[in-house]
Short mmCIF file of C-alpha atoms in Angstrom, two decimals:
data_model
loop_
_atom_site.label_atom_id
_atom_site.label_comp_id
_atom_site.label_asym_id
_atom_site.label_seq_id
_atom_site.Cartn_x
_atom_site.Cartn_y
_atom_site.Cartn_z
CA MET A 1 87.21 104.89 134.04
CA ASN A 2 89.75 107.58 133.27
CA ILE A 3 92.46 105.97 131.15
CA PRO A 4 95.52 108.13 130.50
CA PRO A 5 96.39 108.39 126.81
CA SER A 6 99.37 106.35 125.69
CA GLY A 7 100.11 108.79 122.88
CA LEU A 8 99.78 106.02 120.30
CA ALA A 9 97.13 105.89 117.57
CA LEU A 10 96.16 102.90 115.43
CA ILE A 11 94.62 103.50 112.00
CA TYR A 12 92.80 100.35 110.90
CA LEU A 13 91.75 99.34 107.37
CA HIS A 14 89.11 96.61 107.29
CA GLY A 15 89.17 93.48 105.15
CA SER A 16 87.12 93.83 101.99
CA GLY A 17 88.38 91.84 99.04
CA TRP A 18 88.66 95.41 97.72
CA HIS A 19 84.97 95.15 96.71
CA PHE A 20 82.90 94.31 99.82
CA LEU A 21 82.03 95.14 103.41
CA ASP A 22 82.64 98.12 105.64
CA LYS A 23 84.39 99.06 108.85
CA ASP A 24 83.26 97.75 112.27
CA LYS A 25 83.03 94.09 111.23
CA GLY A 26 84.19 91.91 114.11
CA THR A 27 86.94 94.25 115.25
CA ARG A 28 85.39 95.77 118.38
CA PRO A 29 86.94 93.28 120.86
CA LEU A 30 90.42 94.16 119.59
CA PHE A 31 89.68 97.87 119.54
CA ARG A 32 88.28 97.81 123.08
CA GLN A 33 91.38 96.05 124.34
CA LEU A 34 93.63 98.62 122.69
CA ALA A 35 91.52 101.55 123.88
CA ALA A 36 91.69 100.17 127.43
CA GLN A 37 95.47 100.58 127.17
CA GLY A 38 95.08 104.24 126.27
CA HIS A 39 95.51 103.94 122.52
CA VAL A 40 93.37 105.90 120.06
CA ILE A 41 91.67 103.85 117.33
CA MET A 42 90.64 105.16 113.92
CA ASP A 43 88.53 102.65 111.96
CA VAL A 44 88.55 103.77 108.32
CA ALA A 45 85.79 103.28 105.73
CA TYR A 46 87.87 103.63 102.59
CA ARG A 47 86.39 103.58 99.10
CA LEU A 48 86.00 100.25 97.31
CA CYS A 49 85.72 99.06 93.71
CA PRO A 50 84.12 100.18 91.44
CA GLU A 51 84.12 103.65 93.01
CA THR A 52 87.91 103.60 92.89
CA ASP A 53 90.87 101.29 92.30
CA TRP A 54 93.96 100.37 94.33
CA ARG A 55 95.45 103.81 93.80
CA GLY A 56 92.39 105.52 95.24
CA MET A 57 92.25 103.11 98.18
CA GLN A 58 95.87 103.68 99.19
CA ALA A 59 95.24 107.40 98.79
CA ASP A 60 92.32 107.15 101.24
CA ALA A 61 94.61 105.39 103.72
CA LYS A 62 97.10 108.23 103.40
CA ARG A 63 94.35 110.80 103.92
CA ALA A 64 93.53 109.01 107.17
CA ILE A 65 97.16 109.42 108.25
CA VAL A 66 97.00 113.13 107.40
CA TRP A 67 93.78 113.55 109.38
CA MET A 68 95.16 111.79 112.43
CA LYS A 69 98.32 113.89 112.42
CA ALA A 70 96.31 117.10 112.01
CA ASN A 71 94.05 116.15 114.94
CA ALA A 72 96.64 114.43 117.11
CA ALA A 73 96.72 117.06 119.85
CA HIS A 74 92.94 116.89 120.30
CA PHE A 75 93.08 113.15 121.00
CA GLY A 76 96.29 113.13 123.02
CA VAL A 77 98.23 111.43 120.23
CA ASP A 78 101.91 111.88 119.49
CA PRO A 79 102.13 112.44 115.70
CA ALA A 80 105.31 110.37 115.71
CA GLN A 81 103.45 107.41 117.29
CA ILE A 82 100.92 106.51 114.61
CA VAL A 83 100.61 102.91 113.41
CA ILE A 84 98.61 101.81 110.37
CA ALA A 85 97.16 98.31 110.28
CA GLY A 86 94.69 96.18 108.39
CA GLY A 87 93.43 92.71 107.68
CA SER A 88 93.43 90.91 104.32
CA ALA A 89 92.82 93.57 101.64
CA GLY A 90 93.14 96.17 104.40
CA GLY A 91 96.53 94.71 105.29
CA HIS A 92 97.62 95.06 101.67
CA LEU A 93 96.56 98.71 101.68
CA ALA A 94 98.19 99.39 105.05
CA LEU A 95 101.50 98.04 103.72
CA LEU A 96 101.16 100.10 100.55
CA ALA A 97 100.40 103.30 102.45
CA ALA A 98 103.32 102.78 104.82
CA TYR A 99 105.86 101.71 102.21
CA THR A 100 105.01 104.42 99.65
CA ALA A 101 104.88 107.36 102.06
CA VAL A 102 107.76 108.99 100.16
CA GLU A 103 106.62 107.99 96.66
CA PRO A 104 105.52 111.17 94.83
CA ASP A 105 103.55 109.33 92.15
CA LEU A 106 101.30 107.79 94.82
CA ARG A 107 100.78 110.93 96.89
CA PRO A 108 97.18 112.25 96.85
CA ALA A 109 97.17 115.61 95.09
CA ASP A 110 94.92 117.20 97.72
CA ILE A 111 97.17 116.73 100.76
CA GLY A 112 100.13 118.92 99.92
CA GLU A 113 103.55 118.17 101.34
CA VAL A 114 102.49 116.84 104.76
CA ASP A 115 104.56 114.01 106.24
CA LEU A 116 102.89 110.63 105.54
CA SER A 117 105.26 108.46 107.55
CA VAL A 118 104.06 106.13 110.31
CA CYS A 119 106.03 104.52 113.11
CA GLY A 120 104.86 101.01 112.28
CA VAL A 121 102.57 98.90 110.10
CA VAL A 122 100.68 95.70 110.96
CA SER A 123 99.28 93.44 108.25
CA TRP A 124 97.08 90.49 109.18
CA TYR A 125 97.39 88.13 106.16
CA GLY A 126 97.47 90.97 103.65
CA PRO A 127 99.00 90.03 100.28
CA SER A 128 102.38 91.66 99.76
CA ASP A 129 102.89 90.57 96.13
CA MET A 130 99.75 90.85 94.04
CA ARG A 131 101.28 88.76 91.25
CA VAL A 132 101.62 85.82 93.62
CA TYR A 133 98.17 86.49 95.03
CA ASP A 134 96.71 86.37 91.55
CA SER A 135 98.34 83.06 90.64
CA PHE A 136 97.95 81.22 93.97
CA ALA A 137 95.57 82.70 96.51
CA GLY A 138 93.01 83.58 93.86
CA GLN A 139 92.83 79.98 92.69
CA LYS A 140 92.31 78.87 96.28
CA PHE A 141 89.47 81.36 96.72
CA ASP A 142 87.73 80.21 93.55
CA THR A 143 88.06 76.59 94.73
CA LEU A 144 86.46 77.45 98.08
CA VAL A 145 83.55 79.18 96.42
CA GLU A 146 82.99 76.38 93.93
CA ALA A 147 83.19 73.76 96.69
CA ASP A 148 80.07 75.32 98.19
CA GLN A 149 78.21 74.94 94.86
CA ALA A 150 78.33 78.69 94.32
CA SER A 151 78.91 79.99 90.82
CA SER A 152 82.20 81.84 90.95
CA SER A 153 80.75 84.62 88.81
CA GLY A 154 77.30 85.11 90.28
CA ARG A 155 76.95 83.76 93.84
CA VAL A 156 80.07 84.82 95.69
CA ALA A 157 77.93 87.01 97.96
CA GLU A 158 75.88 83.97 98.96
CA TRP A 159 79.09 82.13 99.81
CA LEU A 160 80.36 85.02 101.92
CA ASN A 161 77.07 85.28 103.76
CA ASN A 162 76.84 81.54 104.46
CA ARG A 163 80.46 80.90 105.37
CA LEU A 164 81.47 84.11 107.08
CA GLY A 165 78.21 85.46 108.47
CA MET A 166 78.37 88.57 106.34
CA ASN A 167 75.56 90.57 104.80
CA THR A 168 76.71 91.70 101.39
CA ALA A 169 75.79 91.52 97.73
CA THR A 170 77.66 90.41 94.64
CA PRO A 171 79.03 93.62 93.06
CA ALA A 172 76.75 94.71 90.23
CA HIS A 173 79.73 95.59 88.02
CA TRP A 174 81.16 92.05 88.10
CA GLN A 175 81.09 90.32 84.73
CA PRO A 176 79.28 86.98 84.43
CA GLY A 177 81.18 83.99 83.10
CA ILE A 178 84.56 84.78 84.63
CA THR A 179 86.00 83.82 87.99
CA VAL A 180 85.77 85.66 91.28
CA GLN A 181 89.51 86.27 91.08
CA GLU A 182 89.43 87.82 87.62
CA ASN A 183 86.53 90.06 88.60
CA MET A 184 88.42 91.18 91.70
CA MET A 185 91.63 91.94 89.82
CA ARG A 186 89.92 93.69 86.92
CA GLY A 187 88.17 95.98 89.37
CA LEU A 188 91.33 96.62 91.34
CA PHE A 189 93.94 96.94 88.59
CA GLY A 190 91.96 97.44 85.40
CA GLY A 191 92.90 94.06 83.95
CA THR A 192 94.65 90.77 84.59
CA VAL A 193 98.31 90.39 85.48
CA SER A 194 99.12 89.49 81.86
CA GLU A 195 97.29 92.57 80.59
CA VAL A 196 98.58 95.18 83.08
CA PRO A 197 101.72 93.67 84.68
CA GLU A 198 103.10 97.07 85.69
CA GLU A 199 99.96 97.90 87.67
CA PHE A 200 100.29 94.62 89.56
CA ARG A 201 103.96 95.31 90.25
CA TRP A 202 103.34 98.91 91.32
CA GLY A 203 100.39 97.88 93.48
CA SER A 204 102.43 95.25 95.34
CA PRO A 205 103.90 96.38 98.68
CA ILE A 206 106.95 94.16 98.14
CA THR A 207 107.95 96.37 95.19
CA HIS A 208 108.41 99.32 97.53
CA VAL A 209 110.41 97.64 100.31
CA GLY A 210 113.47 99.64 101.33
CA SER A 211 115.30 101.26 104.21
CA HIS A 212 112.57 103.90 104.44
CA CYS A 213 109.93 101.34 105.47
CA PRO A 214 108.72 101.39 109.10
CA PRO A 215 108.85 98.37 111.43
CA THR A 216 106.45 95.76 110.08
#
């Protein structure tokens, strides 16, 4: 079937808890539906902890925007019609990339002065305020893990595999004896919210909301 291009591209950032998983996890039905409408889909495998932190992840999302704009003509994409989206942790990163497109301190050094703006951003249950996530959603996650008799420090991978049908492993860099949430946040921000409050604030999309933000 020859489907005419719509001119729109969707850049997608998968859910990961910032530490797990990869692209192409349960997203093909959505992508096929969008492709059938003529949209171009870019499914991004961004770096995770401990290879990088939130700054490196949002930088990878911005590099994906740069790549799509540079290759737009080849795929029949209008550079002004690029949307970035993601689920869970990917939604958090999509919001960050979209809302900090004009923030010089969060611009990857290797991309020069290219325009990083997108025409829209979609976040499926991505946390917008990491301080709230740390105090509320993290407690809920630890409760879910513990309810399945999984040690919150050592058997989170088993919980993910059993409950969500995933095939992953508990990150080797996680410290024993502390919660899933603290391990996640230490990997992502370099400490807890009480230890590095400015990192949590700066890494929260809500901090960067303004008139420059695209439709969300």
